[in-house]
Short mmCIF file of C-alpha atoms (C1' of nucleotides) in Angstrom, two decimals:
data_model
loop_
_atom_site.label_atom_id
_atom_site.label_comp_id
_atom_site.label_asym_id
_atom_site.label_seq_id
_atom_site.Cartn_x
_atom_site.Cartn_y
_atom_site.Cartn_z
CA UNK A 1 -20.29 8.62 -20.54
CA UNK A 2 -21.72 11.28 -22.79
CA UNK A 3 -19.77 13.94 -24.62
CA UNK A 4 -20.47 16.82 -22.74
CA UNK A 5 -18.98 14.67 -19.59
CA UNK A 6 -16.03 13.40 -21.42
CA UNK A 7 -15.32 17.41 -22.76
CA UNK A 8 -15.73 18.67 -19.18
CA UNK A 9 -13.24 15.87 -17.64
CA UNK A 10 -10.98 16.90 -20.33
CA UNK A 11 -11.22 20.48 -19.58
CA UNK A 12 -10.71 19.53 -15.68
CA UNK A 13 -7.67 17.69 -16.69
CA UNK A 14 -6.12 20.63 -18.71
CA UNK A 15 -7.14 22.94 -15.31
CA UNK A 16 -5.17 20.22 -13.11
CA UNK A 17 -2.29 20.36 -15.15
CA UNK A 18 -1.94 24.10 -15.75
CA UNK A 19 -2.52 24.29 -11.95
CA UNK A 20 0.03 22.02 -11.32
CA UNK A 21 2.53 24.29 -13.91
CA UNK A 22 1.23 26.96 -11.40
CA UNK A 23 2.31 25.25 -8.68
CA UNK A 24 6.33 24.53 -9.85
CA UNK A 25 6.22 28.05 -10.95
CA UNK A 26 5.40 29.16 -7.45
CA UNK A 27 7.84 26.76 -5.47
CA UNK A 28 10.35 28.51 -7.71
CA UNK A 29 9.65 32.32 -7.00
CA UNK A 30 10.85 33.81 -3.88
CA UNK A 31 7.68 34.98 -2.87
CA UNK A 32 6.18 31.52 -2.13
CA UNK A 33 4.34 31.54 0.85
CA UNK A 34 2.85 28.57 2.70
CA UNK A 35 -0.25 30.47 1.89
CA UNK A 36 -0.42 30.38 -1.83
CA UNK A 37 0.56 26.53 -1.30
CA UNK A 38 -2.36 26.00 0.33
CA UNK A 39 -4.43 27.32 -2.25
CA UNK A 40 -2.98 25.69 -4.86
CA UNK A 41 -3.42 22.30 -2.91
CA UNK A 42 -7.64 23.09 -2.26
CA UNK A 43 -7.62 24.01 -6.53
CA UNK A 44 -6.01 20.81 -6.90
CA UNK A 45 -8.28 19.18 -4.34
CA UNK A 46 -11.18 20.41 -6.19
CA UNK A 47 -9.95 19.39 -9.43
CA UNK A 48 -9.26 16.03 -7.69
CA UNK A 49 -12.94 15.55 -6.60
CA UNK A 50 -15.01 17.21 -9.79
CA UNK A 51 -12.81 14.34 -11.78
CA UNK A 52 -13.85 11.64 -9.49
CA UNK A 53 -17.74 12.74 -9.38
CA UNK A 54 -17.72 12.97 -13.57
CA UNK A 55 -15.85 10.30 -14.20
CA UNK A 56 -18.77 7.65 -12.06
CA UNK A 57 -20.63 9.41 -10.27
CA UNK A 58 -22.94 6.43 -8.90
CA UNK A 59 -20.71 3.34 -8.96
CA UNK A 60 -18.23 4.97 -6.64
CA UNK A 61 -15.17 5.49 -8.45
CA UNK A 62 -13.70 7.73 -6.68
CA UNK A 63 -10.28 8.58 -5.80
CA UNK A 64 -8.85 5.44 -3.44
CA UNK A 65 -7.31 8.57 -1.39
CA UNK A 66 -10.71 9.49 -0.52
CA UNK A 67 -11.76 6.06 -0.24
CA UNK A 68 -9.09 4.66 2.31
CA UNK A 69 -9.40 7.85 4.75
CA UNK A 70 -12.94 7.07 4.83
CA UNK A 71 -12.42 3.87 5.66
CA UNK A 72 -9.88 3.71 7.88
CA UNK A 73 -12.49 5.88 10.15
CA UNK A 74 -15.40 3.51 9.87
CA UNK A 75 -12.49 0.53 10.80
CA UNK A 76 -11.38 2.06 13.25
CA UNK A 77 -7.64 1.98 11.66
CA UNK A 78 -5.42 4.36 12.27
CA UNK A 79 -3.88 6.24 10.10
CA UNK A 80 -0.60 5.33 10.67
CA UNK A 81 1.43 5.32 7.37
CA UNK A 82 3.59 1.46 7.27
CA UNK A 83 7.14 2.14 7.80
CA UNK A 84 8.18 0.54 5.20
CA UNK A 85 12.06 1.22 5.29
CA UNK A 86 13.56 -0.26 8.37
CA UNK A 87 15.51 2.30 9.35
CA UNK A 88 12.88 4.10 11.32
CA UNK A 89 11.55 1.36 13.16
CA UNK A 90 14.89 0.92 14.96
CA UNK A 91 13.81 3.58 17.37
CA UNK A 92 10.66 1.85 18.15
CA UNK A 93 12.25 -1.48 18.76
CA UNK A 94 13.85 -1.87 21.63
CA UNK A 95 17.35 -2.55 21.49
CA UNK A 96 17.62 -5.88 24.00
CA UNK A 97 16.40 -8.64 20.99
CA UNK A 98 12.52 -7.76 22.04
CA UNK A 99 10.31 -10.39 20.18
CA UNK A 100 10.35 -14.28 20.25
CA UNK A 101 14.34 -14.28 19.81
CA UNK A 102 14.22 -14.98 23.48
CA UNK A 103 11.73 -17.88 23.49
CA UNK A 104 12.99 -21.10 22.51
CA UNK A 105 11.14 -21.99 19.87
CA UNK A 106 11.54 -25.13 18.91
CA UNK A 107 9.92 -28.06 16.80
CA UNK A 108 7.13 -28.34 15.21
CA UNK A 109 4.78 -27.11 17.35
CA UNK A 110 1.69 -25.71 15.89
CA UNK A 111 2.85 -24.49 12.85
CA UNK A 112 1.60 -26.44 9.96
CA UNK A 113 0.28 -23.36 7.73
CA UNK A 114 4.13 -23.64 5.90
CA UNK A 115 1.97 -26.94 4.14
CA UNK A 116 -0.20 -25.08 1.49
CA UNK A 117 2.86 -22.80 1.01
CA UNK A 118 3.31 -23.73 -2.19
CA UNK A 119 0.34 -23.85 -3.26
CA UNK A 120 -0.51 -20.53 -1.90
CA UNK A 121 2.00 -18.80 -3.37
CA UNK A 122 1.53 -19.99 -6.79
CA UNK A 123 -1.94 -19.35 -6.76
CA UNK A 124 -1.07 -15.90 -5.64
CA UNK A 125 1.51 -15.33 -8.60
CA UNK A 126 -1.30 -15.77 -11.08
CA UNK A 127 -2.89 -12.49 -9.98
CA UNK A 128 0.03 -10.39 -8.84
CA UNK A 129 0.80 -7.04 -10.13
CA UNK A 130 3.71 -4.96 -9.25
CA UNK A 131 3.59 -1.08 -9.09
CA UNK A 132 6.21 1.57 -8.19
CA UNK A 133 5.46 4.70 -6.76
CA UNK A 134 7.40 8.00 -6.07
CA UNK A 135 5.89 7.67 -2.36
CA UNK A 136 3.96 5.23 0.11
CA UNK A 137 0.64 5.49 -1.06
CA UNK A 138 -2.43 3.62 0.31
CA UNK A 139 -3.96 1.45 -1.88
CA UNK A 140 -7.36 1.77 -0.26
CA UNK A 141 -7.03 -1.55 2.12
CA UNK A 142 -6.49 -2.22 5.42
CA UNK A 143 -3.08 -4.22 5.56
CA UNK A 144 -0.87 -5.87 8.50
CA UNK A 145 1.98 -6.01 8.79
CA UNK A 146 3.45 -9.78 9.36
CA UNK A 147 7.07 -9.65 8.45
CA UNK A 148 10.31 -7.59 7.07
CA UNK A 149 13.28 -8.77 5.64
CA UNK A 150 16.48 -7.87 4.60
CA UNK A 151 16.76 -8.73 1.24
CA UNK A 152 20.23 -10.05 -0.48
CA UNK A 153 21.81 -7.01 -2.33
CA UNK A 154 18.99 -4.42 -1.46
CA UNK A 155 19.35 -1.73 1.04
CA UNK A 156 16.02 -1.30 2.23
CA UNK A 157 14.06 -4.36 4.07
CA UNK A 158 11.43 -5.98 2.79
CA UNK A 159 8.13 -4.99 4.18
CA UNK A 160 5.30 -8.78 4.31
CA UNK A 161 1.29 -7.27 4.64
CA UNK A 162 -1.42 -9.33 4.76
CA UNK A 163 -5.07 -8.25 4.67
CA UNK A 164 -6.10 -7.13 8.08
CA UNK A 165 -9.40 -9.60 7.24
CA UNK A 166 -7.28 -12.32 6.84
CA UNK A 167 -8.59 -14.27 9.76
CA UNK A 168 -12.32 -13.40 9.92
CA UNK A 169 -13.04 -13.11 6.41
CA UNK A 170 -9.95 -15.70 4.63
CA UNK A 171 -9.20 -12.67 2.53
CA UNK A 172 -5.36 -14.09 1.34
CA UNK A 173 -4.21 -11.25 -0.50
CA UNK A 174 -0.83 -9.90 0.70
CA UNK A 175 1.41 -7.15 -0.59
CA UNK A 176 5.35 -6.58 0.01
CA UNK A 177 7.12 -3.07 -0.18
CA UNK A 178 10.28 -2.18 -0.33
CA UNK A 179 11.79 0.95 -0.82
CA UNK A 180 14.10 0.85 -3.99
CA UNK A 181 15.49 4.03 -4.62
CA UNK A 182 16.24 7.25 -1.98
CA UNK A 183 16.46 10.07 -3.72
CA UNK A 184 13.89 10.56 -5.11
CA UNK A 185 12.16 7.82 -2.79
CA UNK A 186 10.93 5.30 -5.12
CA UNK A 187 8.46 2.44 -3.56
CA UNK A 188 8.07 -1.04 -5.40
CA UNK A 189 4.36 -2.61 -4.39
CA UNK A 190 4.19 -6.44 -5.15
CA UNK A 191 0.35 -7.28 -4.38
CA UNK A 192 -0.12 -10.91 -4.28
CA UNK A 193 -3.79 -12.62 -4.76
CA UNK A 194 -6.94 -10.35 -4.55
CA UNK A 195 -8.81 -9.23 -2.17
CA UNK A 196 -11.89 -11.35 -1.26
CA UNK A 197 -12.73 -9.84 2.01
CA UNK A 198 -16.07 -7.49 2.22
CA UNK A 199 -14.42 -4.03 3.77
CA UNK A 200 -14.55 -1.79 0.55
CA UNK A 201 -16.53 0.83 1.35
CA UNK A 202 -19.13 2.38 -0.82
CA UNK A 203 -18.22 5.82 -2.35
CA UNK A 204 -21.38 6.86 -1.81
CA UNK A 205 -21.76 6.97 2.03
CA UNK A 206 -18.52 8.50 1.51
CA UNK A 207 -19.88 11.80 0.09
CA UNK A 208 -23.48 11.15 2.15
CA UNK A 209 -20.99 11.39 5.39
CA UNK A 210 -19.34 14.45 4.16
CA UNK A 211 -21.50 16.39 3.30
CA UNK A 212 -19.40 19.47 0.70
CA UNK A 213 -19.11 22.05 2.95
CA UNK A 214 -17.77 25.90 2.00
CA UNK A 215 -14.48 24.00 2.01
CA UNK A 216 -14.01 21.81 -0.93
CA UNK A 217 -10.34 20.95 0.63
CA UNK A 218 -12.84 18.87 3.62
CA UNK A 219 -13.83 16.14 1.13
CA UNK A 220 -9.96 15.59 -0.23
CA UNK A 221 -7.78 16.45 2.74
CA UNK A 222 -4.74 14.73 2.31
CA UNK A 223 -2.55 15.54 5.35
CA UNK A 224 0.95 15.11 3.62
CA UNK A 225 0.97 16.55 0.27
CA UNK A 226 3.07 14.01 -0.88
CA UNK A 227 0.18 11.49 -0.48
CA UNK A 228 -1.83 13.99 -3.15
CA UNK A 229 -1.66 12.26 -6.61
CA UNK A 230 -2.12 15.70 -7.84
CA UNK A 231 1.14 17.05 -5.77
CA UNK A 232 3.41 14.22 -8.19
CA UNK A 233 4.93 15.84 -10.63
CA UNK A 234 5.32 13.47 -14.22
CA UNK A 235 9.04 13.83 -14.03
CA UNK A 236 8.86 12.78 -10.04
CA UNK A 237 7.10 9.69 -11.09
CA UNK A 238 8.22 6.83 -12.62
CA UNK A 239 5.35 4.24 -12.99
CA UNK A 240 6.59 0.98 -13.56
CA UNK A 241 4.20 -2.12 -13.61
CA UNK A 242 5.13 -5.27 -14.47
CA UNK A 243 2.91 -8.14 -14.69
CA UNK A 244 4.55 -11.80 -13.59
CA UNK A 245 7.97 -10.31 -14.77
CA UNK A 246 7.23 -8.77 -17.63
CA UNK A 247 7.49 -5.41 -18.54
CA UNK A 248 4.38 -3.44 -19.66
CA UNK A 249 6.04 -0.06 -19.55
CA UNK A 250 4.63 0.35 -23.58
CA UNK A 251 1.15 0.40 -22.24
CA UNK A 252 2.09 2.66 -19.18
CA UNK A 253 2.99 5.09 -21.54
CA UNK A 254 -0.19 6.04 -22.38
CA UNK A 255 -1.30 5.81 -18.70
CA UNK A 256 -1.85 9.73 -17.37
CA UNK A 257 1.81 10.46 -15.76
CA UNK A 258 0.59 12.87 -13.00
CA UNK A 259 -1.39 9.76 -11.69
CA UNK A 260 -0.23 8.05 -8.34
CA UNK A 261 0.11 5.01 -9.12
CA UNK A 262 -0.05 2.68 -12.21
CA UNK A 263 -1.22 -1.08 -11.89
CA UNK A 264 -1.82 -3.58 -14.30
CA UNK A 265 -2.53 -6.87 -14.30
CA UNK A 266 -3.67 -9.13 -17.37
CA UNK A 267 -6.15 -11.02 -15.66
CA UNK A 268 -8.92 -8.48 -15.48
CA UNK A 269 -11.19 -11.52 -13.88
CA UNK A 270 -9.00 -10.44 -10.53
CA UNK A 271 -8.83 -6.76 -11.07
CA UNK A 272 -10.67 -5.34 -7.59
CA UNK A 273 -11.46 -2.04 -7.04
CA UNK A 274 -8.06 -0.36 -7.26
CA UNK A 275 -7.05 -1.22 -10.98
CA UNK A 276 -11.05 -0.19 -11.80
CA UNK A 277 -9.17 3.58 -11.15
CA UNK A 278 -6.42 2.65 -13.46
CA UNK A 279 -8.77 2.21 -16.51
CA UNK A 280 -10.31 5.31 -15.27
CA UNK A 281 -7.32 7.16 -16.34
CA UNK A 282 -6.56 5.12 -19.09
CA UNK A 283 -10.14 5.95 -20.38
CA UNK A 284 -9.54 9.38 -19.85
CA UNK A 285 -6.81 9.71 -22.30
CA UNK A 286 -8.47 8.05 -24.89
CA UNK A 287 -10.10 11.40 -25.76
"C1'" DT D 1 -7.22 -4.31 26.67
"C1'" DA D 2 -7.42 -5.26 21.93
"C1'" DA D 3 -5.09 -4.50 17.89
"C1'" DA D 4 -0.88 -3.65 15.44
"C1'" DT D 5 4.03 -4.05 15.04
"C1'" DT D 6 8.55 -6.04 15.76
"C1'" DT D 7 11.72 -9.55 15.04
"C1'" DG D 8 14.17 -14.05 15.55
"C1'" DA D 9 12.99 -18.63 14.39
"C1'" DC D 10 11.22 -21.71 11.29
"C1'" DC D 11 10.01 -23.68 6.78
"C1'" DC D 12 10.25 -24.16 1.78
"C1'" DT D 13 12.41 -23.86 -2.62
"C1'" DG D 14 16.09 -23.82 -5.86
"C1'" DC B 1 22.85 -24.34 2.14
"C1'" DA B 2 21.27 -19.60 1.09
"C1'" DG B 3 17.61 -16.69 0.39
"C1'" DG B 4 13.01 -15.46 0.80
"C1'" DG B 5 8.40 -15.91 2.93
"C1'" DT B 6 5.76 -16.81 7.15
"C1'" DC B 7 4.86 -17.65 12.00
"C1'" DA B 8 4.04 -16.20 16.52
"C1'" DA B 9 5.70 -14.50 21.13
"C1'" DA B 10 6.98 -10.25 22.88
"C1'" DT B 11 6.33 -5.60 22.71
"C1'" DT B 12 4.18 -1.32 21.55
"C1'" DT B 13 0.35 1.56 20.56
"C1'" DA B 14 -4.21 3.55 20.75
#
DNA sequence: TAAATTTGACCCTG
DNA sequence: CAGGGTCAAATTTA
């Protein structure tokens, strides 16, 4: 990256953050219309994507944001956000003990996947990485949803995701969420393993597809504003990553606060795509 | 109708 | 045995 690039990322950085000063100072005036939200969400946006483009403009790092609605098009995925704290499901289910609670199920039928278990899981724990984030934000992948506990002393269930590839492409990475904290809502991410299947779409079809139009907000609209990294204020967010239990909030500190989400891991043979982001930022505050 | 989610049962580990 | 992780049938959703 030359030093013209590195200056004008810097500069872009200093714009996002006065915007964002804009921003509180607006919410906080009486005069703040849904209007001048909206602009300051399309500067932001802009600000967003001009980072992305300087900081690689050919390998594709761009913001996972862009990268996930993208790709949950192409799959075919909806966009349906996981509901990751029970409570809201309860509507959905219905109420008469719907699922296999009905069906005997007995013995060992053909369940013998509980075998590599063990093995699985350990394997798994060598490359996991735990992030927290101020709100559900989408990593990028396409996850399932297999499972959700209630978890001893927590209030919020336990959300189990596997990759959606799982089956056709053995991709074993899984993730768990939980909510942790209500107010403000705080998220803990546990991903497990890495991601091995072939779905991770290239950045650059992303911008061929869309092509800029007179509205920058086209490339980077986020339809909740809470899903904008660029909406999370630093005090809002409290980035937490952890690496197999131990705490690594020293280097976080250095990490850009304002960005969604932190993750570390100290294997960097089994950093994918998403933690590529994270020394993004970390990169860009080395200036 | 296929894919995703829900949810009780089942299995493993400590 | 308790707690946590996973399975898979039933159910819901697109």
């Amino acid at each position: 990256m030359s030093g013209d690039t590195k200056k004008a990322i810097e500069e872009l950085v200093r714009g996002r953050e006065l915007t964002n000063q804009l921003r509180d100072l607006l919410s906080k005036s009486a005069g703040y219309e849904s209007g001048s939200e909206d602009l300051v969400t399309k500067i932001c946006n802009t600000f967003a994507n001009s980072l992305s483009i300087l900081r690689n403009p050919n390998s594709g790092d761009y913001l996972e944001l862009e990268v996930c609605q993208k790709r949950r098009k192409e799959m075919g995925c909806d966009g349906r956000k996981p509901e990751d704290w029970g409570e809201i499901q309860s509507s959905k289910s219905s109420p008469s003990g719907s699922g296999s609670g009905s069906t005997p199920k007995d013995t060992k039928d053909g369940r013998g996947s509980y075998k590599s278990r063990k093995k699985g899981v350990a394997q798994a724990l060598e490359s996991s990485r735990k992030s927290i984030s101020s709100a559900l934000t989408d990593d990028g992948y396409a996850w399932r949803k297999y499972g959700q506990k209630q978890i001893l002393n927590s209030i919020h269930p336990r959300s189990y995701y596997r990759c959606t590839y799982r089956k056709e492409q053995g991709c074993l990475a899984t993730k768990q969420v939980q909510m942790i904290q209500d107010d403000p809502p705080k998220f803990e991410s546990i991903y497990l393993g890495h991601h091995t299947c072939k779905n991770t779409l290239d950045p650059s079809h992303f911008i061929l597809d869309h092509p800029i139009s007179d509205d920058p907000s086209t490339i980077l609209s986020f339809a909740n504003k809470q899903y904008n990294p660029f909406f999370l204020s630093p005090n809002q967010e409290s980035n937490e990553v952890t690496y197999n239990g131990s705490s690594s909030s020293d280097y976080l500190s250095t990490i850009d606060p304002s960005a969604e989400m932190s993750v570390l891991s100290a294997d960097q043979d089994v950093i994918s795509g998403f933690e590529d982001s994270v020394q993004d930022l970390d990169e860009l505050l080395e200036f």
